[in-house]
Tab-separated table of C-alpha atoms in Angstrom:
chain	number	residue	atom	x	y	z
F	943	UNK	CA	-4.832	174.917	122.308
F	944	UNK	CA	-7.824	172.240	122.029
F	945	UNK	CA	-6.072	168.528	121.786
F	946	UNK	CA	-7.814	168.652	118.463
F	947	UNK	CA	-5.149	172.153	116.679
F	948	UNK	CA	-2.399	169.698	118.723
F	949	UNK	CA	-2.538	166.635	116.692
F	950	UNK	CA	-2.805	168.586	113.129
F	951	UNK	CA	0.517	170.541	114.948
F	952	UNK	CA	2.084	167.888	115.544
F	953	UNK	CA	2.286	165.919	112.514
F	954	UNK	CA	2.653	169.379	110.015
F	955	UNK	CA	5.612	169.863	112.314
F	956	UNK	CA	6.433	165.842	111.487
F	957	UNK	CA	5.477	166.105	108.026
F	958	UNK	CA	5.794	169.075	106.929
F	959	UNK	CA	3.613	169.145	103.354
F	960	UNK	CA	3.182	169.885	100.776
F	961	UNK	CA	5.954	168.770	99.596
F	962	UNK	CA	8.182	171.799	99.885
F	963	UNK	CA	10.619	173.364	96.292
F	964	UNK	CA	13.127	175.883	96.737
F	965	UNK	CA	13.370	176.898	92.389
F	966	UNK	CA	10.307	179.219	93.155
F	967	UNK	CA	10.994	181.083	90.106
F	968	UNK	CA	11.412	178.174	88.120
F	969	UNK	CA	8.263	176.257	89.073
F	970	UNK	CA	6.379	179.368	88.314
F	971	UNK	CA	8.138	179.924	85.004
F	972	UNK	CA	7.597	176.190	84.284
F	973	UNK	CA	3.249	176.740	85.311
F	974	UNK	CA	2.765	176.310	88.509
F	975	UNK	CA	-0.722	177.524	89.076
F	976	UNK	CA	-2.456	178.651	92.833
F	977	UNK	CA	-6.422	178.452	92.241
F	978	UNK	CA	-5.731	181.018	94.542
F	979	UNK	CA	-3.799	183.889	92.355
F	980	UNK	CA	-6.020	186.404	91.731
F	981	UNK	CA	-2.925	186.809	88.463
F	982	UNK	CA	-4.679	184.201	86.833
F	983	UNK	CA	-8.352	183.543	88.809
F	984	UNK	CA	-9.595	187.184	89.419
F	985	UNK	CA	-12.440	187.383	87.003
F	986	UNK	CA	-13.500	184.949	89.472
F	987	UNK	CA	-12.947	186.361	92.522
F	988	UNK	CA	-14.312	189.719	90.676
F	989	UNK	CA	-15.923	188.789	88.611
F	990	UNK	CA	-18.158	192.576	88.474
F	991	UNK	CA	-14.088	193.430	88.179
F	992	UNK	CA	-11.445	195.289	90.213
F	993	UNK	CA	-9.835	197.620	89.163
F	994	UNK	CA	-7.129	198.079	92.133
F	995	UNK	CA	-4.268	195.333	93.554
F	996	UNK	CA	-6.108	193.651	96.818
F	997	UNK	CA	-4.974	192.266	99.626
F	998	UNK	CA	-3.982	188.274	100.583
F	999	UNK	CA	-4.505	186.275	103.720
F	1000	UNK	CA	-4.024	182.816	103.200
F	1001	UNK	CA	-4.556	180.982	105.894
F	1002	UNK	CA	-3.578	177.630	106.511
F	1003	UNK	CA	-0.143	178.861	103.264
F	1004	UNK	CA	1.235	175.749	103.912
F	1005	UNK	CA	5.792	175.995	102.629
F	1006	UNK	CA	4.953	177.507	99.056
F	1007	UNK	CA	1.404	179.054	98.395
F	1008	UNK	CA	2.328	181.896	99.951
F	1009	UNK	CA	5.233	183.330	98.851
F	1010	UNK	CA	4.076	182.208	94.909
F	1011	UNK	CA	1.082	184.446	95.599
F	1012	UNK	CA	2.876	187.353	96.953
F	1013	UNK	CA	5.905	186.438	93.704
F	1014	UNK	CA	2.682	186.306	90.884
F	1015	UNK	CA	1.799	188.992	92.779
F	1016	UNK	CA	3.941	191.638	93.806
F	1017	UNK	CA	1.625	194.633	94.139
F	1018	UNK	CA	-0.567	192.798	96.204
F	1019	UNK	CA	0.691	193.268	99.878
F	1020	UNK	CA	0.283	189.136	100.849
F	1021	UNK	CA	-0.624	187.602	104.463
F	1022	UNK	CA	0.162	184.107	105.561
F	1023	UNK	CA	-0.879	182.675	108.453
F	1024	UNK	CA	0.188	178.375	109.523
F	1025	UNK	CA	-0.433	176.403	112.234
F	1026	UNK	CA	3.448	174.755	111.585
F	1027	UNK	CA	6.547	176.309	112.039
F	1028	UNK	CA	8.516	174.340	110.437
F	1029	UNK	CA	6.091	174.470	107.111
F	1030	UNK	CA	7.199	178.530	107.957
F	1031	UNK	CA	10.520	177.762	107.938
F	1032	UNK	CA	10.720	176.819	104.313
F	1033	UNK	CA	7.695	180.471	103.522
F	1034	UNK	CA	10.919	182.483	105.011
F	1035	UNK	CA	13.395	180.490	103.071
F	1036	UNK	CA	11.696	181.188	99.623
F	1037	UNK	CA	11.051	185.431	101.233
F	1038	UNK	CA	14.820	186.185	102.144
F	1039	UNK	CA	15.599	183.778	98.924
F	1040	UNK	CA	13.483	185.985	96.137
F	1041	UNK	CA	13.548	189.306	98.234
F	1042	UNK	CA	9.227	188.729	99.210
F	1043	UNK	CA	9.154	191.979	101.387
F	1044	UNK	CA	5.294	191.673	100.611
F	1045	UNK	CA	4.791	188.873	102.362
F	1046	UNK	CA	4.064	188.657	106.670
F	1047	UNK	CA	4.040	185.574	107.735
F	1048	UNK	CA	2.541	184.705	111.596
F	1049	UNK	CA	1.922	181.312	112.902
F	1050	UNK	CA	-0.815	180.257	114.048
F	1051	UNK	CA	-3.818	179.322	114.671
F	1052	UNK	CA	-6.842	179.670	111.714
F	1053	UNK	CA	-9.768	180.747	114.025
F	1054	UNK	CA	-6.828	183.770	115.938
F	1055	UNK	CA	-7.483	186.193	112.582
F	1056	UNK	CA	-8.767	188.853	113.706
F	1057	UNK	CA	-6.557	189.367	116.237
F	1058	UNK	CA	-4.330	189.894	112.893
F	1059	UNK	CA	-6.695	193.582	113.044
F	1060	UNK	CA	-6.895	193.615	109.009
F	1061	UNK	CA	-9.249	192.962	106.199
F	1062	UNK	CA	-8.082	191.339	102.950
F	1063	UNK	CA	-9.349	191.487	99.878
F	1064	UNK	CA	-9.012	188.473	99.160
F	1065	UNK	CA	-8.334	185.417	101.918
F	1066	UNK	CA	-7.152	182.096	100.517
F	1067	UNK	CA	-7.449	178.211	102.944
F	1068	UNK	CA	-7.511	175.059	100.886
F	1069	UNK	CA	-6.701	172.125	101.953
F	1070	UNK	CA	-7.014	173.635	106.171
F	1071	UNK	CA	-11.089	174.061	107.529
F	1072	UNK	CA	-11.684	170.659	106.773
F	1073	UNK	CA	-9.203	169.666	110.129
F	1074	UNK	CA	-10.278	171.575	112.534
F	1075	UNK	CA	-12.845	169.844	114.972
F	1076	UNK	CA	-15.320	173.001	114.462
F	1077	UNK	CA	-14.701	173.774	110.759
F	1078	UNK	CA	-18.057	176.309	110.982
F	1079	UNK	CA	-16.376	178.239	114.235
F	1080	UNK	CA	-12.188	178.627	110.929
F	1081	UNK	CA	-14.528	179.812	108.967
F	1082	UNK	CA	-16.930	182.240	110.511
F	1083	UNK	CA	-13.241	184.028	111.551
F	1084	UNK	CA	-12.260	184.201	108.609
F	1085	UNK	CA	-15.193	186.048	107.334
F	1086	UNK	CA	-14.913	188.422	109.922
F	1087	UNK	CA	-11.556	189.560	108.424
F	1088	UNK	CA	-13.603	189.661	104.601
F	1089	UNK	CA	-13.736	192.712	103.829
F	1090	UNK	CA	-16.817	194.571	102.135
F	1091	UNK	CA	-16.061	193.557	98.598
F	1092	UNK	CA	-13.676	191.152	99.221
F	1093	UNK	CA	-13.892	187.077	98.010
F	1094	UNK	CA	-12.997	184.208	99.452
F	1095	UNK	CA	-11.737	180.624	98.268
F	1096	UNK	CA	-11.815	177.442	99.567
F	1097	UNK	CA	-10.796	174.477	99.112
F	1098	UNK	CA	-12.456	170.918	100.888
F	1099	UNK	CA	-12.875	167.523	100.640
F	1100	UNK	CA	-14.969	166.356	98.215
F	1101	UNK	CA	-17.228	163.140	100.445
F	1102	UNK	CA	-18.457	160.908	97.035
F	1103	UNK	CA	-14.611	160.655	95.706
F	1104	UNK	CA	-12.777	159.489	98.851
F	1105	UNK	CA	-14.961	157.183	100.942
F	1106	UNK	CA	-12.566	154.298	100.435
F	1107	UNK	CA	-9.994	156.562	102.006
F	1108	UNK	CA	-12.100	156.629	104.794
F	1109	UNK	CA	-12.451	153.136	104.265
F	1110	UNK	CA	-7.878	152.425	105.049
F	1111	UNK	CA	-8.434	154.782	107.633
F	1112	UNK	CA	-10.631	153.221	109.119
F	1113	UNK	CA	-8.694	149.828	108.734
F	1114	UNK	CA	-5.217	152.559	109.725
F	1115	UNK	CA	-6.965	153.211	112.930
F	1116	UNK	CA	-7.961	149.380	113.926
F	1117	UNK	CA	-4.287	148.107	113.254
F	1118	UNK	CA	-3.505	150.988	115.478
F	1119	UNK	CA	-1.651	152.594	112.885
F	1120	UNK	CA	0.795	155.980	114.089
F	1121	UNK	CA	2.375	158.318	112.111
F	1122	UNK	CA	5.439	156.497	112.810
F	1123	UNK	CA	7.929	155.966	109.792
F	1124	UNK	CA	8.229	151.759	110.540
F	1125	UNK	CA	4.210	152.161	110.223
F	1126	UNK	CA	3.612	154.778	107.231
F	1127	UNK	CA	6.195	152.722	105.012
F	1128	UNK	CA	3.684	149.138	106.189
F	1129	UNK	CA	1.094	152.064	105.422
F	1130	UNK	CA	2.613	152.149	102.224
F	1131	UNK	CA	2.969	148.030	101.771
F	1132	UNK	CA	-0.566	148.557	102.842
F	1133	UNK	CA	-1.792	150.243	99.718
F	1134	UNK	CA	0.441	148.411	97.499
F	1135	UNK	CA	-1.141	145.297	97.893
F	1136	UNK	CA	-5.207	145.691	97.898
F	1137	UNK	CA	-6.770	144.692	95.509
F	1138	UNK	CA	-8.249	146.753	91.826
F	1139	UNK	CA	-11.441	146.174	92.296
F	1140	UNK	CA	-10.724	147.844	96.493
F	1141	UNK	CA	-12.655	151.202	95.953
F	1142	UNK	CA	-9.507	153.556	97.251
F	1143	UNK	CA	-8.267	152.745	94.410
F	1144	UNK	CA	-9.718	155.582	91.642
F	1145	UNK	CA	-8.868	157.983	94.585
F	1146	UNK	CA	-5.238	156.556	94.359
F	1147	UNK	CA	-4.368	157.446	90.405
F	1148	UNK	CA	-6.172	160.793	91.279
F	1149	UNK	CA	-4.126	162.206	93.706
F	1150	UNK	CA	-1.096	163.289	93.235
F	1151	UNK	CA	0.522	163.348	96.391
F	1152	UNK	CA	1.308	160.287	97.171
F	1153	UNK	CA	4.305	159.245	96.564
F	1154	UNK	CA	5.727	160.212	99.473
F	1155	UNK	CA	5.521	159.916	102.855
F	1156	UNK	CA	3.700	163.785	104.113
F	1157	UNK	CA	1.272	163.400	101.788
F	1158	UNK	CA	0.661	160.148	103.240
F	1159	UNK	CA	-0.284	161.088	106.649
F	1160	UNK	CA	-1.538	164.061	105.038
F	1161	UNK	CA	-4.584	161.538	103.573
F	1162	UNK	CA	-4.741	158.211	105.496
F	1163	UNK	CA	-2.894	158.364	108.273
F	1164	UNK	CA	-4.261	162.088	109.602
F	1165	UNK	CA	-6.536	162.922	113.065
F	1166	UNK	CA	-8.702	164.563	112.071
F	1167	UNK	CA	-10.028	165.562	108.339
F	1168	UNK	CA	-13.721	165.576	106.992
F	1169	UNK	CA	-15.193	165.427	103.426
F	1170	UNK	CA	-17.933	167.300	102.237
F	1171	UNK	CA	-21.110	166.482	99.482
F	1172	UNK	CA	-22.827	169.735	97.701
F	1173	UNK	CA	-25.640	170.290	99.369
F	1174	UNK	CA	-23.585	170.071	103.004
F	1175	UNK	CA	-20.675	172.236	101.656
F	1176	UNK	CA	-24.279	175.090	100.148
F	1177	UNK	CA	-25.260	174.189	104.087
F	1178	UNK	CA	-22.009	174.985	105.479
F	1179	UNK	CA	-21.158	178.817	103.376
F	1180	UNK	CA	-25.007	179.155	105.142
F	1181	UNK	CA	-24.338	178.334	108.532
F	1182	UNK	CA	-21.363	180.792	108.866
F	1183	UNK	CA	-23.576	183.432	107.263
F	1184	UNK	CA	-21.544	183.768	103.282
F	1185	UNK	CA	-23.177	183.691	100.041
F	1186	UNK	CA	-21.044	180.872	97.266
F	1187	UNK	CA	-21.119	182.559	94.091
F	1188	UNK	CA	-19.665	179.884	92.522
F	1189	UNK	CA	-17.121	176.952	91.277
F	1190	UNK	CA	-13.756	177.111	90.368
F	1191	UNK	CA	-14.459	173.974	88.244
F	1192	UNK	CA	-17.341	174.365	87.381
F	1193	UNK	CA	-17.461	171.395	83.948
F	1194	UNK	CA	-17.373	168.976	87.582
F	1195	UNK	CA	-20.699	169.855	88.137
F	1196	UNK	CA	-23.211	170.830	85.109
F	1197	UNK	CA	-24.269	167.622	83.119
F	1198	UNK	CA	-22.572	169.811	80.006
F	1199	UNK	CA	-18.727	168.304	80.240
F	1200	UNK	CA	-18.797	164.899	80.524
F	1201	UNK	CA	-22.516	163.908	80.471
F	1202	UNK	CA	-24.839	161.696	77.508
F	1203	UNK	CA	-27.357	163.491	75.698
F	1204	UNK	CA	-30.169	162.296	77.993
F	1205	UNK	CA	-28.478	162.544	81.086
F	1206	UNK	CA	-28.005	166.426	79.972
F	1207	UNK	CA	-32.508	166.674	79.603
F	1208	UNK	CA	-32.846	165.518	81.922
F	1209	UNK	CA	-30.380	167.677	84.668
F	1210	UNK	CA	-30.480	171.023	82.674
F	1211	UNK	CA	-32.889	171.968	83.737
F	1212	UNK	CA	-32.562	171.646	87.976
F	1213	UNK	CA	-32.862	173.757	90.297
F	1214	UNK	CA	-28.401	174.581	90.911
F	1215	UNK	CA	-27.968	172.570	94.008
F	1216	UNK	CA	-30.044	170.176	92.535
F	1217	UNK	CA	-28.582	169.682	89.065
F	1218	UNK	CA	-24.891	169.846	90.788
F	1219	UNK	CA	-25.829	167.149	93.588
F	1220	UNK	CA	-27.042	165.333	90.724
F	1221	UNK	CA	-23.265	165.352	88.426
F	1222	UNK	CA	-21.635	165.091	91.750
F	1223	UNK	CA	-23.761	161.567	92.341
F	1224	UNK	CA	-24.073	159.888	88.785
F	1225	UNK	CA	-20.054	161.199	87.978
F	1226	UNK	CA	-19.176	160.245	91.661
F	1227	UNK	CA	-15.150	161.093	91.265
F	1228	UNK	CA	-15.067	164.390	93.526
F	1229	UNK	CA	-11.987	164.307	95.413
F	1230	UNK	CA	-12.198	168.331	96.360
F	1231	UNK	CA	-14.630	171.402	96.422
F	1232	UNK	CA	-13.115	173.669	95.922
F	1233	UNK	CA	-15.020	177.140	95.282
F	1234	UNK	CA	-15.341	181.378	95.486
F	1235	UNK	CA	-18.020	182.250	98.824
F	1236	UNK	CA	-18.846	186.696	98.476
F	1237	UNK	CA	-20.321	188.625	101.822
F	1238	UNK	CA	-24.331	187.979	100.811
F	1239	UNK	CA	-24.709	191.512	99.825
F	1240	UNK	CA	-21.750	191.175	96.849
F	1241	UNK	CA	-22.298	186.838	95.353
F	1242	UNK	CA	-22.299	187.091	91.650
F	1243	UNK	CA	-23.626	185.303	89.313
F	1244	UNK	CA	-22.894	186.290	85.119
F	1245	UNK	CA	-25.842	187.184	83.486
F	1246	UNK	CA	-25.610	184.222	80.658
F	1247	UNK	CA	-30.040	185.731	79.423
F	1248	UNK	CA	-29.472	188.789	79.253
F	1249	UNK	CA	-27.707	191.569	77.480
F	1250	UNK	CA	-25.190	192.502	79.628
F	1251	UNK	CA	-23.338	189.656	78.853
F	1252	UNK	CA	-21.954	191.905	76.805
F	1253	UNK	CA	-19.971	193.726	78.834
F	1254	UNK	CA	-17.454	190.609	80.205
F	1255	UNK	CA	-14.908	190.130	78.611
F	1256	UNK	CA	-14.187	186.688	78.263
F	1257	UNK	CA	-10.655	185.507	79.386
F	1258	UNK	CA	-9.533	181.753	78.857
F	1259	UNK	CA	-8.553	179.456	82.023
F	1260	UNK	CA	-4.590	179.439	81.936
F	1261	UNK	CA	-4.358	175.520	81.856
F	1262	UNK	CA	-6.821	175.504	78.882
F	1263	UNK	CA	-5.307	175.428	74.996
F	1264	UNK	CA	-7.076	174.606	71.691
F	1265	UNK	CA	-5.447	171.751	70.116
F	1266	UNK	CA	-5.758	170.444	66.467
F	1267	UNK	CA	-6.484	166.665	66.662
F	1268	UNK	CA	-6.973	163.518	63.137
F	1269	UNK	CA	-8.460	167.600	61.571
F	1270	UNK	CA	-10.922	168.487	64.384
F	1271	UNK	CA	-10.820	170.841	66.639
F	1272	UNK	CA	-10.898	170.234	70.979
F	1273	UNK	CA	-10.227	172.585	73.406
F	1274	UNK	CA	-8.288	170.682	76.526
F	1275	UNK	CA	-7.872	171.466	80.062
F	1276	UNK	CA	-7.033	168.774	82.736
F	1277	UNK	CA	-6.121	166.485	80.155
F	1278	UNK	CA	-10.534	166.119	78.849
F	1279	UNK	CA	-10.444	167.418	75.471
F	1280	UNK	CA	-14.331	168.824	74.603
F	1281	UNK	CA	-15.195	168.622	70.676
F	1282	UNK	CA	-15.403	172.414	69.150
F	1283	UNK	CA	-16.303	173.926	65.748
F	1284	UNK	CA	-13.963	175.675	63.276
F	1285	UNK	CA	-15.590	179.032	64.651
F	1286	UNK	CA	-15.165	178.145	68.096
F	1287	UNK	CA	-13.020	177.133	68.252
F	1288	UNK	CA	-11.805	180.958	67.225
F	1289	UNK	CA	-14.122	181.827	68.747
F	1290	UNK	CA	-11.811	180.546	71.892
F	1291	UNK	CA	-8.382	182.301	70.094
F	1292	UNK	CA	-9.617	185.389	70.825
F	1293	UNK	CA	-10.045	185.021	74.255
F	1294	UNK	CA	-6.962	186.519	75.532
F	1295	UNK	CA	-9.175	189.039	78.373
F	1296	UNK	CA	-8.975	192.552	76.839
F	1297	UNK	CA	-11.691	192.099	74.467
F	1298	UNK	CA	-15.516	192.125	75.624
F	1299	UNK	CA	-18.598	189.975	74.099
F	1300	UNK	CA	-20.013	192.831	72.196
F	1301	UNK	CA	-16.340	193.951	70.709
F	1302	UNK	CA	-16.676	190.591	69.282
F	1303	UNK	CA	-20.071	191.044	68.287
F	1304	UNK	CA	-18.165	193.082	65.278
F	1305	UNK	CA	-15.451	191.155	64.248
F	1306	UNK	CA	-15.526	189.862	61.231
F	1307	UNK	CA	-14.925	186.020	61.652
F	1308	UNK	CA	-18.865	186.591	62.209
F	1309	UNK	CA	-19.617	188.980	58.701
F	1310	UNK	CA	-20.871	185.616	57.898
F	1311	UNK	CA	-24.117	185.713	60.568
F	1312	UNK	CA	-26.775	188.985	60.824
F	1313	UNK	CA	-25.679	190.787	64.733
F	1314	UNK	CA	-29.158	189.052	65.698
F	1315	UNK	CA	-27.637	185.543	64.781
F	1316	UNK	CA	-23.850	186.948	66.049
F	1317	UNK	CA	-24.898	187.473	69.568
F	1318	UNK	CA	-27.189	184.692	70.518
F	1319	UNK	CA	-24.394	182.859	69.114
F	1320	UNK	CA	-22.248	184.034	71.085
F	1321	UNK	CA	-24.017	183.825	74.677
F	1322	UNK	CA	-24.266	180.404	73.706
F	1323	UNK	CA	-20.435	179.782	72.758
F	1324	UNK	CA	-19.322	180.675	76.058
F	1325	UNK	CA	-21.560	179.874	78.347
F	1326	UNK	CA	-20.726	176.237	77.262
F	1327	UNK	CA	-17.188	177.211	77.538
F	1328	UNK	CA	-17.957	178.821	81.097
F	1329	UNK	CA	-19.973	175.941	82.200
F	1330	UNK	CA	-16.599	172.861	81.219
F	1331	UNK	CA	-14.179	175.264	82.950
F	1332	UNK	CA	-12.640	176.728	80.309
F	1333	UNK	CA	-13.660	180.426	80.070
F	1334	UNK	CA	-13.541	182.834	82.501
F	1335	UNK	CA	-15.504	186.421	82.637
F	1336	UNK	CA	-14.550	189.834	83.842
F	1337	UNK	CA	-17.220	193.185	83.300
F	1338	UNK	CA	-15.277	195.815	81.537
F	1339	UNK	CA	-14.513	198.236	83.875
F	1340	UNK	CA	-13.956	201.084	80.858
């Protein structure tokens, strides 16, 4: 074990992360959603369709992630690997308490997953690779266990939204702060007296885990982390010999969600990488990047520009909702509301993942449109919902 890995392992033994919970059934039924869960996000991983339960590796599973995925996917074999035995201890507790016979757990370095001598249909690794001395080495190791038609869900830190974090990491390093209880308390004090205009304040407002010591340590006193811009993410993926398939949160990378029309008009025609990087720069808020990777020959792009898209089944994101506010319809997700008209609201409600866009063409709600106009409207309406990050698509297997 190299020095960086040893220090990281020591941190997650002393400060188990993320914050553990024991009421797995209550949390899941109350709406706890993990982006790596194929029962929710299968269309993002396999838009071409999938008929069998995937075999899943959760690499760097922490205290709860592998158990949550095993609980939600009882027909899948789930393997969790983590460097911290303390974190795995809570996973073992959950496995026993909830009878998760489909969950196997191993302590070890992510780089050694090949020793499992297995391949996986879905590899999930969130918040892990950016803590390695060589993240490319880690990504390459995960590639070796990815099945030929498998998908990989990865999350790494975003450089733009974490600029204030690195400023404070440098301050704490200069002050000689360690991960002792006293130093963690002092770091909390410093964060509490920073001026409102400090660059870290925007991050602190968005971060979800600064209310407990392990979250503060993981963010501000970690011995090793790095962050990426959009171009750096894409370069890293290419260097590993993998192919980018999609962002899990398209709204953060497409101009149509948060930008005014003049900016949309200038940015929307740009090539993918340039468009995504421009939006990242304009929004200036990305604290993480979450995305799906495939082997190059299996990466799938949705065919919105052709008739093939009508064989796909649209399915709402699990936390996307339709509301009426002051007599207007809005789609709501992540606290952001997108105004829609009555017909668009009907389309949103119609999309349950069971029917194809082709089925929708014949629905009575479109009786006032001729068939050609219906197809044009549906294609553009659902393309917009995809860009806004409220709709997924999976090809009909029938």
